[in-house]
Amino acid sequence: MRERARGPQHGTLHAVDAEPTPEDLMALVARGDEGAFERLYDVLAGPILGLVQRVLRDPAQSEEVAQEVLVELWRTATRYRPDLGSVRTWALTLAHRRAVDRVRSAQATINREDRVARSEVDRPFDQVADEVSSRLEREQVRRCMDTLTALQRESVVLAYYGGNTYREVAQLLDVPLGTVKTRLRDGLIRLRDCLGVAG
Amino acid sequence: MNAEIHMLTGAYALDALSGTERVVFEHHMAECESCAAEVAELQDTAGRLGSAVAVTPPPSLRKDVLAAARQVRQQPPLAPSGVPDGPDAPDGPVTPTGQIAPVVTLRPRWQVWTASAAAAACLVVAAVFGVQSVSAQRETRQAQEQLDLMLSVLSAPDAKIATASAGDSRATAVVSQSQGKVAFMAMGMPPLPEDRSYQVWSIGPSGMHSVGVMTDGADPAPLLGALADGTAIGVTIEPRGGSTTPSADPVMQFDLPA
């Protein structure tokens, strides 16, 4: 089981039909199947750690949060409901929420002057995984990001990858709050349409 | 609620709301199907942004996660109705992923549970904020004053919260025995004839004592009053402006945490 679990890292594109989906795996995990959890780990750990690290920066803290998130997926597998969204979205929503919560609780005690850099906006896709599937996903997201207006893109990047509240985004970009709210929504809607997100 | 809050779907999906706004928005989403549907799609989109920054995790993480998971008991499945039961109840419906379980779960009958003062603070702030968002701007200062009063109850070390819901109505009471105060908030109250008001009572061995009369509208302003020896909260329908003693049996009633 453990050896097979390495599978998705190679040749995913050809094997995709034969591989169980994350949703299939989650159903098994909900019944306490540790082997299925290992395979789910192999699918989700890269995106989860990547996202958390993007927001938190600190590698040690990021691994800690990623571990929390992954164990939480195990713990709450019985509560997953396929009708409310994909496993990947569920996992990444949780990961982002946890990363952002960590940032904001730390923010209460430390003034994180090094975290938010405008240069971030220009190069959000460094240091990423090199698997084919990730590369394709990255290319597609990059292409769709290019369809956004500069202000939409900056707002989305500062909020999502930067872990900033929309108030902070408004401050950083020196635009009114209402404008940021609208840009975040319009930007995401445009990305949704470009990426062809299944509803 | 209103169009402005609907604009927050994007910010919510990106976790770009503050804690208070997040709670308020989740309240809203529980009642707004189109918002919830849009949020689901936008969260999916945000997830794609997450996938795009995947890294290759160190092998040590795999070992650590699998070892940790082996030591963690999985949650039991939720009851089919979505209503949690047993000792696990408090953490069932409030899993804050914003997606799997709505933070606000409407229940078919009155149910009461207690939560930490921190969670209570969120609810109170949310209730006041909610009132603000549907009220005229000139009421903002009043809401702020009420919020301050609420927070003074919440900051008591013995502050406890009881939340109840019926149909579309939700009520929250925060009590502090040491301060002898009770704060009460309601949302989604059914409309009354013009000559009637809802009145809130603290119910105890010595009888029913008025906590206050609700303002008009589905989401009345929070109330703060004396707890007296109250062990329960009741809501009655009174002639407009309220009564000194209740003129009818409560239309809603729930126990306060001891």
Tab-separated table of C-alpha atoms in Angstrom:
chain	number	residue	atom	x	y	z
A	1	MET	CA	0.000	0.000	0.000
A	2	ARG	CA	2.726	2.393	0.961
A	3	GLU	CA	4.667	1.815	-2.254
A	4	ARG	CA	1.613	2.293	-4.420
A	5	ALA	CA	0.939	5.478	-2.576
A	6	ARG	CA	3.952	7.027	-4.255
A	7	GLY	CA	2.227	6.514	-7.580
A	8	PRO	CA	0.615	9.886	-8.216
A	9	GLN	CA	3.995	11.577	-8.364
A	10	HIS	CA	4.811	9.853	-11.658
A	11	GLY	CA	2.822	9.520	-14.828
A	12	THR	CA	-0.334	10.873	-13.289
A	13	LEU	CA	-1.613	12.086	-16.609
A	14	HIS	CA	-1.848	8.615	-18.128
A	15	ALA	CA	-2.964	6.806	-15.047
A	16	VAL	CA	-5.554	9.300	-13.945
A	17	ASP	CA	-8.582	7.210	-14.879
A	18	ALA	CA	-7.307	4.151	-13.091
A	19	GLU	CA	-6.359	6.050	-9.939
A	20	PRO	CA	-8.954	6.503	-7.247
A	21	THR	CA	-10.024	10.118	-6.926
A	22	PRO	CA	-9.384	12.004	-3.697
A	23	GLU	CA	-13.118	11.650	-3.076
A	24	ASP	CA	-12.857	7.853	-3.370
A	25	LEU	CA	-9.914	7.883	-0.992
A	26	MET	CA	-11.715	10.136	1.457
A	27	ALA	CA	-14.614	7.692	1.668
A	28	LEU	CA	-12.123	4.992	2.670
A	29	VAL	CA	-10.314	7.301	5.091
A	30	ALA	CA	-13.660	7.997	6.761
A	31	ARG	CA	-13.782	4.288	7.583
A	32	GLY	CA	-10.360	4.440	9.192
A	33	ASP	CA	-8.348	3.102	6.218
A	34	GLU	CA	-4.768	4.168	6.952
A	35	GLY	CA	-3.532	3.044	3.545
A	36	ALA	CA	-6.047	5.307	1.835
A	37	PHE	CA	-4.908	8.142	4.072
A	38	GLU	CA	-1.307	7.609	2.936
A	39	ARG	CA	-2.402	7.881	-0.667
A	40	LEU	CA	-4.458	10.958	0.103
A	41	TYR	CA	-1.405	12.427	1.777
A	42	ASP	CA	0.588	11.952	-1.415
A	43	VAL	CA	-2.016	13.835	-3.412
A	44	LEU	CA	-2.599	16.699	-1.006
A	45	ALA	CA	0.567	17.273	1.023
A	46	GLY	CA	2.376	19.156	-1.751
A	47	PRO	CA	-0.381	21.691	-2.410
A	48	ILE	CA	-1.127	22.080	1.305
A	49	LEU	CA	2.482	22.670	2.326
A	50	GLY	CA	3.083	24.924	-0.670
A	51	LEU	CA	0.106	27.100	0.133
A	52	VAL	CA	0.824	27.312	3.852
A	53	GLN	CA	4.459	28.161	3.153
A	54	ARG	CA	3.425	30.827	0.693
A	55	VAL	CA	1.385	32.538	3.391
A	56	LEU	CA	3.570	31.916	6.446
A	57	ARG	CA	7.064	31.914	4.886
A	58	ASP	CA	8.699	30.341	7.929
A	59	PRO	CA	9.494	26.728	6.870
A	60	ALA	CA	9.314	25.182	10.338
A	61	GLN	CA	6.003	26.844	11.186
A	62	SER	CA	4.666	25.951	7.764
A	63	GLU	CA	5.402	22.263	8.238
A	64	GLU	CA	3.768	22.412	11.635
A	65	VAL	CA	0.583	23.949	10.218
A	66	ALA	CA	0.582	21.597	7.215
A	67	GLN	CA	0.825	18.652	9.596
A	68	GLU	CA	-2.075	19.994	11.665
A	69	VAL	CA	-4.183	20.361	8.545
A	70	LEU	CA	-3.404	16.877	7.253
A	71	VAL	CA	-4.147	15.263	10.599
A	72	GLU	CA	-7.359	17.297	10.746
A	73	LEU	CA	-8.377	15.764	7.411
A	74	TRP	CA	-7.909	12.344	8.964
A	75	ARG	CA	-9.803	13.324	12.100
A	76	THR	CA	-12.768	14.898	10.349
A	77	ALA	CA	-12.945	12.605	7.309
A	78	THR	CA	-16.376	11.384	8.425
A	79	ARG	CA	-17.708	14.931	8.103
A	80	TYR	CA	-16.658	15.396	4.497
A	81	ARG	CA	-19.650	15.863	2.206
A	82	PRO	CA	-19.003	15.453	-1.518
A	83	ASP	CA	-22.017	17.581	-2.413
A	84	LEU	CA	-20.354	20.612	-0.830
A	85	GLY	CA	-17.169	20.549	-2.880
A	86	SER	CA	-14.106	18.553	-3.837
A	87	VAL	CA	-11.700	17.079	-1.309
A	88	ARG	CA	-8.937	19.230	-2.739
A	89	THR	CA	-10.949	22.411	-2.195
A	90	TRP	CA	-11.911	21.291	1.284
A	91	ALA	CA	-8.284	20.596	2.166
A	92	LEU	CA	-6.931	23.812	0.681
A	93	THR	CA	-9.687	25.924	2.217
A	94	LEU	CA	-8.801	24.479	5.602
A	95	ALA	CA	-5.066	24.927	4.970
A	96	HIS	CA	-5.455	28.540	3.943
A	97	ARG	CA	-7.721	29.294	6.887
A	98	ARG	CA	-5.242	27.761	9.325
A	99	ALA	CA	-2.292	29.589	7.783
A	100	VAL	CA	-4.113	32.900	7.882
A	101	ASP	CA	-5.265	32.331	11.452
A	102	ARG	CA	-1.662	31.629	12.424
A	103	VAL	CA	-0.518	34.833	10.747
A	104	ARG	CA	-3.183	36.892	12.457
A	105	SER	CA	-2.636	35.453	15.917
A	106	ALA	CA	1.085	36.117	15.537
A	107	GLN	CA	0.273	39.558	14.265
A	108	ALA	CA	-1.381	40.390	17.535
A	109	THR	CA	1.957	40.121	19.302
A	110	ILE	CA	4.552	40.825	16.644
A	111	ASN	CA	4.466	43.469	13.998
A	112	ARG	CA	5.355	41.464	10.915
A	113	GLU	CA	7.058	44.076	8.807
A	114	ASP	CA	8.916	41.557	6.684
A	115	ARG	CA	5.922	39.518	5.606
A	116	VAL	CA	4.196	41.833	3.222
A	117	ALA	CA	6.316	42.902	0.339
A	118	ARG	CA	4.951	44.513	-2.759
A	119	SER	CA	7.491	42.576	-4.783
A	120	GLU	CA	5.447	39.500	-3.916
A	121	VAL	CA	2.868	40.651	-6.397
A	122	ASP	CA	5.270	40.295	-9.291
A	123	ARG	CA	6.620	36.852	-8.538
A	124	PRO	CA	4.097	34.666	-6.786
A	125	PHE	CA	5.169	31.369	-8.365
A	126	ASP	CA	8.703	30.728	-7.150
A	127	GLN	CA	10.015	27.642	-5.439
A	128	VAL	CA	7.309	25.316	-6.575
A	129	ALA	CA	7.051	21.611	-7.144
A	130	ASP	CA	8.311	20.314	-10.420
A	131	GLU	CA	5.857	17.511	-11.112
A	132	VAL	CA	4.170	17.663	-14.483
A	133	SER	CA	0.702	18.077	-13.020
A	134	SER	CA	1.805	20.961	-10.814
A	135	ARG	CA	3.578	22.581	-13.722
A	136	LEU	CA	0.444	22.424	-15.861
A	137	GLU	CA	-1.714	23.757	-13.059
A	138	ARG	CA	0.781	26.551	-12.449
A	139	GLU	CA	0.870	27.502	-16.110
A	140	GLN	CA	-2.889	27.590	-16.348
A	141	VAL	CA	-3.247	29.690	-13.215
A	142	ARG	CA	-0.532	32.040	-14.410
A	143	ARG	CA	-2.244	32.416	-17.766
A	144	CYS	CA	-5.592	33.134	-16.111
A	145	MET	CA	-4.018	35.565	-13.654
A	146	ASP	CA	-2.825	37.492	-16.679
A	147	THR	CA	-6.431	38.034	-17.749
A	148	LEU	CA	-7.096	40.056	-14.591
A	149	THR	CA	-6.677	43.806	-14.367
A	150	ALA	CA	-3.560	44.882	-12.469
A	151	LEU	CA	-5.611	45.952	-9.473
A	152	GLN	CA	-7.624	42.730	-9.407
A	153	ARG	CA	-4.457	40.666	-9.617
A	154	GLU	CA	-2.628	42.620	-6.950
A	155	SER	CA	-5.625	42.452	-4.645
A	156	VAL	CA	-6.093	38.706	-5.060
A	157	VAL	CA	-2.390	37.977	-4.618
A	158	LEU	CA	-2.022	40.161	-1.535
A	159	ALA	CA	-5.133	38.634	0.024
A	160	TYR	CA	-4.612	34.993	-0.852
A	161	TYR	CA	-0.872	34.472	-1.000
A	162	GLY	CA	-0.116	37.321	1.380
A	163	GLY	CA	-2.761	36.314	3.930
A	164	ASN	CA	-3.889	39.937	4.270
A	165	THR	CA	-7.387	41.081	5.160
A	166	TYR	CA	-9.092	43.209	2.557
A	167	ARG	CA	-8.560	46.190	4.865
A	168	GLU	CA	-4.834	45.555	4.791
A	169	VAL	CA	-4.958	45.141	1.036
A	170	ALA	CA	-6.725	48.493	0.747
A	171	GLN	CA	-4.012	50.078	2.862
A	172	LEU	CA	-1.178	48.465	0.924
A	173	LEU	CA	-2.617	49.484	-2.429
A	174	ASP	CA	-3.925	52.806	-1.137
A	175	VAL	CA	-7.395	52.307	-2.574
A	176	PRO	CA	-10.826	52.542	-0.876
A	177	LEU	CA	-12.175	49.500	1.003
A	178	GLY	CA	-15.172	49.158	-1.286
A	179	THR	CA	-12.887	49.011	-4.288
A	180	VAL	CA	-10.897	46.137	-2.828
A	181	LYS	CA	-14.034	44.158	-1.953
A	182	THR	CA	-15.235	44.520	-5.523
A	183	ARG	CA	-11.845	43.735	-7.059
A	184	LEU	CA	-11.448	40.587	-4.984
A	185	ARG	CA	-14.848	39.328	-6.058
A	186	ASP	CA	-14.574	40.378	-9.701
A	187	GLY	CA	-11.039	39.019	-9.889
A	188	LEU	CA	-12.043	35.639	-8.491
A	189	ILE	CA	-15.071	35.433	-10.751
A	190	ARG	CA	-12.900	36.137	-13.766
A	191	LEU	CA	-10.418	33.489	-12.598
A	192	ARG	CA	-13.259	31.038	-12.048
A	193	ASP	CA	-14.474	31.526	-15.598
A	194	CYS	CA	-10.979	31.297	-17.044
A	195	LEU	CA	-10.045	28.177	-15.081
A	196	GLY	CA	-13.370	26.546	-15.852
A	197	VAL	CA	-14.082	25.665	-12.264
A	198	ALA	CA	-16.869	23.130	-12.115
A	199	GLY	CA	-19.675	24.511	-9.978
B	1	MET	CA	-29.483	40.973	4.266
B	2	ASN	CA	-28.266	43.534	1.752
B	3	ALA	CA	-26.303	43.879	-1.451
B	4	GLU	CA	-23.205	45.169	0.275
B	5	ILE	CA	-22.648	42.037	2.316
B	6	HIS	CA	-23.102	39.969	-0.819
B	7	MET	CA	-20.032	41.704	-2.252
B	8	LEU	CA	-17.983	39.981	0.448
B	9	THR	CA	-18.142	36.550	-1.207
B	10	GLY	CA	-14.738	37.112	-2.794
B	11	ALA	CA	-13.080	38.401	0.347
B	12	TYR	CA	-14.596	35.516	2.312
B	13	ALA	CA	-13.373	32.885	-0.134
B	14	LEU	CA	-9.877	34.364	0.165
B	15	ASP	CA	-10.030	34.475	3.996
B	16	ALA	CA	-9.626	38.235	3.728
B	17	LEU	CA	-12.298	39.082	6.304
B	18	SER	CA	-11.508	39.843	9.906
B	19	GLY	CA	-12.768	37.364	12.496
B	20	THR	CA	-15.868	39.398	13.242
B	21	GLU	CA	-16.782	39.975	9.634
B	22	ARG	CA	-16.241	36.305	8.949
B	23	VAL	CA	-18.817	35.379	11.597
B	24	VAL	CA	-21.263	37.951	10.296
B	25	PHE	CA	-20.838	36.752	6.759
B	26	GLU	CA	-21.344	33.137	7.793
B	27	HIS	CA	-24.583	34.141	9.503
B	28	HIS	CA	-25.615	35.766	6.267
B	29	MET	CA	-24.549	32.818	4.146
B	30	ALA	CA	-26.647	30.440	6.231
B	31	GLU	CA	-29.692	32.292	4.948
B	32	CYS	CA	-28.507	33.183	1.461
B	33	GLU	CA	-28.350	30.224	-0.892
B	34	SER	CA	-26.984	32.186	-3.819
B	35	CYS	CA	-24.165	33.530	-1.600
B	36	ALA	CA	-23.286	30.039	-0.419
B	37	ALA	CA	-23.235	28.756	-3.996
B	38	GLU	CA	-21.023	31.603	-5.144
B	39	VAL	CA	-18.688	31.122	-2.196
B	40	ALA	CA	-18.344	27.408	-2.996
B	41	GLU	CA	-17.271	28.230	-6.545
B	42	LEU	CA	-14.912	30.971	-5.454
B	43	GLN	CA	-13.365	28.713	-2.811
B	44	ASP	CA	-12.822	26.162	-5.532
B	45	THR	CA	-11.123	28.870	-7.579
B	46	ALA	CA	-8.990	29.931	-4.626
B	47	GLY	CA	-8.032	26.283	-4.185
B	48	ARG	CA	-6.646	26.315	-7.714
B	49	LEU	CA	-4.424	29.223	-6.720
B	50	GLY	CA	-3.299	27.039	-3.833
B	51	SER	CA	-2.565	24.033	-6.032
B	52	ALA	CA	-0.482	26.266	-8.276
B	53	VAL	CA	2.084	26.818	-5.518
B	54	ALA	CA	2.481	23.151	-4.570
B	55	VAL	CA	5.918	22.152	-3.333
B	56	THR	CA	7.559	18.778	-2.863
B	57	PRO	CA	7.204	18.095	0.851
B	58	PRO	CA	10.166	16.696	2.784
B	59	PRO	CA	9.911	12.934	3.503
B	60	SER	CA	9.990	13.701	7.235
B	61	LEU	CA	6.593	15.394	6.964
B	62	ARG	CA	5.032	12.225	5.581
B	63	LYS	CA	6.403	10.179	8.441
B	64	ASP	CA	5.284	12.742	11.032
B	65	VAL	CA	1.771	13.119	9.640
B	66	LEU	CA	1.146	9.387	9.354
B	67	ALA	CA	2.513	8.802	12.850
B	68	ALA	CA	0.392	11.626	14.280
B	69	ALA	CA	-2.752	10.456	12.504
B	70	ARG	CA	-2.346	6.991	13.982
B	71	GLN	CA	-2.682	8.548	17.414
B	72	VAL	CA	-5.755	10.608	16.646
B	73	ARG	CA	-9.236	9.219	16.978
B	74	GLN	CA	-11.531	10.051	14.079
B	75	GLN	CA	-14.734	11.968	14.702
B	76	PRO	CA	-17.905	9.923	14.578
B	77	PRO	CA	-20.126	10.693	11.602
B	78	LEU	CA	-22.764	13.378	12.044
B	79	ALA	CA	-26.313	12.307	12.697
B	80	PRO	CA	-28.266	12.288	9.413
B	81	SER	CA	-30.279	15.365	10.372
B	82	GLY	CA	-27.081	17.318	10.821
B	83	VAL	CA	-27.906	17.730	14.469
B	84	PRO	CA	-25.007	16.665	16.640
B	85	ASP	CA	-25.674	14.417	19.550
B	86	GLY	CA	-23.828	13.118	22.539
B	87	PRO	CA	-20.678	14.487	24.105
B	88	ASP	CA	-19.236	15.508	20.757
B	89	ALA	CA	-22.010	18.005	20.146
B	90	PRO	CA	-20.231	21.308	20.691
B	91	ASP	CA	-17.631	20.784	17.983
B	92	GLY	CA	-19.922	19.291	15.367
B	93	PRO	CA	-21.640	22.145	13.619
B	94	VAL	CA	-18.974	24.776	14.139
B	95	THR	CA	-16.040	23.271	12.235
B	96	PRO	CA	-14.729	26.538	10.844
B	97	THR	CA	-13.792	25.462	7.374
B	98	GLY	CA	-16.611	27.655	6.200
B	99	GLN	CA	-17.756	24.970	3.883
B	100	ILE	CA	-18.314	21.533	5.274
B	101	ALA	CA	-20.555	22.534	8.125
B	102	PRO	CA	-22.195	25.929	8.127
B	103	VAL	CA	-21.265	27.759	11.297
B	104	VAL	CA	-24.884	28.552	11.882
B	105	THR	CA	-26.959	25.430	11.925
B	106	LEU	CA	-30.666	26.076	12.102
B	107	ARG	CA	-32.403	23.598	14.311
B	108	PRO	CA	-35.975	22.473	14.144
B	109	ARG	CA	-36.550	23.068	17.840
B	110	TRP	CA	-34.997	25.023	20.643
B	111	GLN	CA	-31.594	23.751	21.556
B	112	VAL	CA	-29.172	25.284	23.923
B	113	TRP	CA	-25.502	24.845	24.317
B	114	THR	CA	-22.721	26.713	25.986
B	115	ALA	CA	-19.529	28.019	24.516
B	116	SER	CA	-16.404	29.777	25.636
B	117	ALA	CA	-16.447	33.476	26.341
B	118	ALA	CA	-14.276	34.011	23.279
B	119	ALA	CA	-16.843	32.421	21.031
B	120	ALA	CA	-19.490	34.437	22.801
B	121	ALA	CA	-17.589	37.618	22.032
B	122	CYS	CA	-17.653	36.753	18.361
B	123	LEU	CA	-21.386	36.205	18.443
B	124	VAL	CA	-22.086	39.408	20.293
B	125	VAL	CA	-19.903	41.462	18.031
B	126	ALA	CA	-21.526	39.740	15.099
B	127	ALA	CA	-24.990	40.500	16.361
B	128	VAL	CA	-24.189	44.141	16.899
B	129	PHE	CA	-22.345	44.395	13.627
B	130	GLY	CA	-25.288	42.761	11.910
B	131	VAL	CA	-27.628	45.275	13.432
B	132	GLN	CA	-25.349	48.058	12.298
B	133	SER	CA	-25.263	46.824	8.759
B	134	VAL	CA	-29.034	46.886	8.444
B	135	SER	CA	-29.569	50.079	10.416
B	136	ALA	CA	-29.248	53.647	9.376
B	137	GLN	CA	-25.808	55.150	9.813
B	138	ARG	CA	-27.037	57.401	12.601
B	139	GLU	CA	-27.605	54.338	14.776
B	140	THR	CA	-23.971	53.351	14.600
B	141	ARG	CA	-23.014	55.220	17.748
B	142	GLN	CA	-25.839	53.634	19.682
B	143	ALA	CA	-24.801	50.206	18.466
B	144	GLN	CA	-21.244	50.940	19.536
B	145	GLU	CA	-22.429	51.826	23.022
B	146	GLN	CA	-24.426	48.622	23.201
B	147	LEU	CA	-21.437	46.691	22.010
B	148	ASP	CA	-19.351	48.198	24.797
B	149	LEU	CA	-21.953	47.136	27.334
B	150	MET	CA	-22.090	43.637	25.893
B	151	LEU	CA	-18.349	43.366	25.985
B	152	SER	CA	-18.358	44.377	29.634
B	153	VAL	CA	-20.558	41.357	30.367
B	154	LEU	CA	-18.417	39.131	28.203
B	155	SER	CA	-15.222	40.237	29.835
B	156	ALA	CA	-16.468	38.915	33.174
B	157	PRO	CA	-14.462	35.810	34.060
B	158	ASP	CA	-17.671	33.843	34.617
B	159	ALA	CA	-19.382	34.903	31.371
B	160	LYS	CA	-21.372	32.085	29.808
B	161	ILE	CA	-23.367	31.908	26.648
B	162	ALA	CA	-26.555	30.154	25.648
B	163	THR	CA	-27.709	30.050	22.078
B	164	ALA	CA	-31.041	28.864	20.837
B	165	SER	CA	-32.820	28.761	17.538
B	166	ALA	CA	-36.250	27.985	16.205
B	167	GLY	CA	-37.211	28.176	12.583
B	168	ASP	CA	-35.418	31.190	11.181
B	169	SER	CA	-35.050	32.863	14.571
B	170	ARG	CA	-31.839	32.770	16.530
B	171	ALA	CA	-31.229	34.041	20.016
B	172	THR	CA	-28.095	34.426	22.067
B	173	ALA	CA	-27.885	35.234	25.754
B	174	VAL	CA	-24.708	35.983	27.638
B	175	VAL	CA	-24.856	35.883	31.415
B	176	SER	CA	-22.461	36.875	34.141
B	177	GLN	CA	-23.499	35.862	37.643
B	178	SER	CA	-20.758	38.045	39.143
B	179	GLN	CA	-22.011	41.121	37.312
B	180	GLY	CA	-25.647	40.120	37.695
B	181	LYS	CA	-26.181	40.960	34.018
B	182	VAL	CA	-27.651	39.293	31.008
B	183	ALA	CA	-27.124	40.389	27.418
B	184	PHE	CA	-29.622	39.184	24.850
B	185	MET	CA	-29.583	39.253	21.080
B	186	ALA	CA	-31.995	37.901	18.521
B	187	MET	CA	-32.017	37.639	14.755
B	188	GLY	CA	-34.735	36.672	12.321
B	189	MET	CA	-37.660	37.423	14.619
B	190	PRO	CA	-41.070	36.866	13.003
B	191	PRO	CA	-42.869	40.153	12.300
B	192	LEU	CA	-45.467	41.415	14.792
B	193	PRO	CA	-48.521	43.642	14.359
B	194	GLU	CA	-47.666	47.324	14.728
B	195	ASP	CA	-49.164	47.585	18.199
B	196	ARG	CA	-47.065	44.745	19.629
B	197	SER	CA	-43.452	44.323	20.761
B	198	TYR	CA	-41.323	41.402	21.844
B	199	GLN	CA	-40.186	41.660	25.450
B	200	VAL	CA	-37.383	39.662	27.020
B	201	TRP	CA	-37.578	38.352	30.576
B	202	SER	CA	-35.202	36.828	33.046
B	203	ILE	CA	-37.078	33.945	34.656
B	204	GLY	CA	-36.140	32.662	38.125
B	205	PRO	CA	-37.548	31.556	41.482
B	206	SER	CA	-38.631	35.123	42.251
B	207	GLY	CA	-40.572	35.435	39.015
B	208	MET	CA	-40.091	37.150	35.677
B	209	HIS	CA	-38.075	40.365	35.467
B	210	SER	CA	-37.903	42.462	32.321
B	211	VAL	CA	-34.551	42.493	30.529
B	212	GLY	CA	-35.860	44.886	27.925
B	213	VAL	CA	-38.168	45.435	24.994
B	214	MET	CA	-36.914	44.553	21.547
B	215	THR	CA	-36.708	47.185	18.871
B	216	ASP	CA	-38.796	46.609	15.746
B	217	GLY	CA	-37.622	44.546	12.829
B	218	ALA	CA	-36.371	41.037	12.250
B	219	ASP	CA	-32.946	41.779	13.753
B	220	PRO	CA	-33.578	43.910	16.838
B	221	ALA	CA	-30.816	45.714	18.709
B	222	PRO	CA	-29.124	43.770	21.521
B	223	LEU	CA	-30.500	44.179	25.033
B	224	LEU	CA	-28.679	44.354	28.318
B	225	GLY	CA	-30.456	43.959	31.636
B	226	ALA	CA	-30.366	42.635	35.171
B	227	LEU	CA	-30.089	38.876	35.540
B	228	ALA	CA	-31.705	38.874	39.004
B	229	ASP	CA	-32.052	35.206	40.020
B	230	GLY	CA	-32.877	34.182	36.470
B	231	THR	CA	-32.181	30.648	35.334
B	232	ALA	CA	-33.993	30.967	32.020
B	233	ILE	CA	-34.799	33.518	29.358
B	234	GLY	CA	-38.293	34.005	28.008
B	235	VAL	CA	-39.671	36.148	25.227
B	236	THR	CA	-43.275	37.317	25.304
B	237	ILE	CA	-45.425	39.378	22.977
B	238	GLU	CA	-46.594	42.538	24.743
B	239	PRO	CA	-48.461	45.706	23.880
B	240	ARG	CA	-46.085	48.025	22.039
B	241	GLY	CA	-43.502	49.478	24.410
B	242	GLY	CA	-43.619	46.551	26.835
B	243	SER	CA	-45.287	45.723	30.131
B	244	THR	CA	-44.194	45.727	33.773
B	245	THR	CA	-45.343	42.126	34.146
B	246	PRO	CA	-45.733	39.629	31.312
B	247	SER	CA	-49.242	39.520	29.945
B	248	ALA	CA	-48.935	36.107	28.290
B	249	ASP	CA	-46.838	32.945	28.355
B	250	PRO	CA	-43.478	33.143	26.607
B	251	VAL	CA	-43.428	32.378	22.890
B	252	MET	CA	-39.818	31.307	23.313
B	253	GLN	CA	-37.973	30.137	26.355
B	254	PHE	CA	-34.612	28.570	27.036
B	255	ASP	CA	-32.485	27.754	30.054
B	256	LEU	CA	-29.401	29.747	30.935
B	257	PRO	CA	-26.145	27.976	31.765
B	258	ALA	CA	-25.692	27.611	35.496
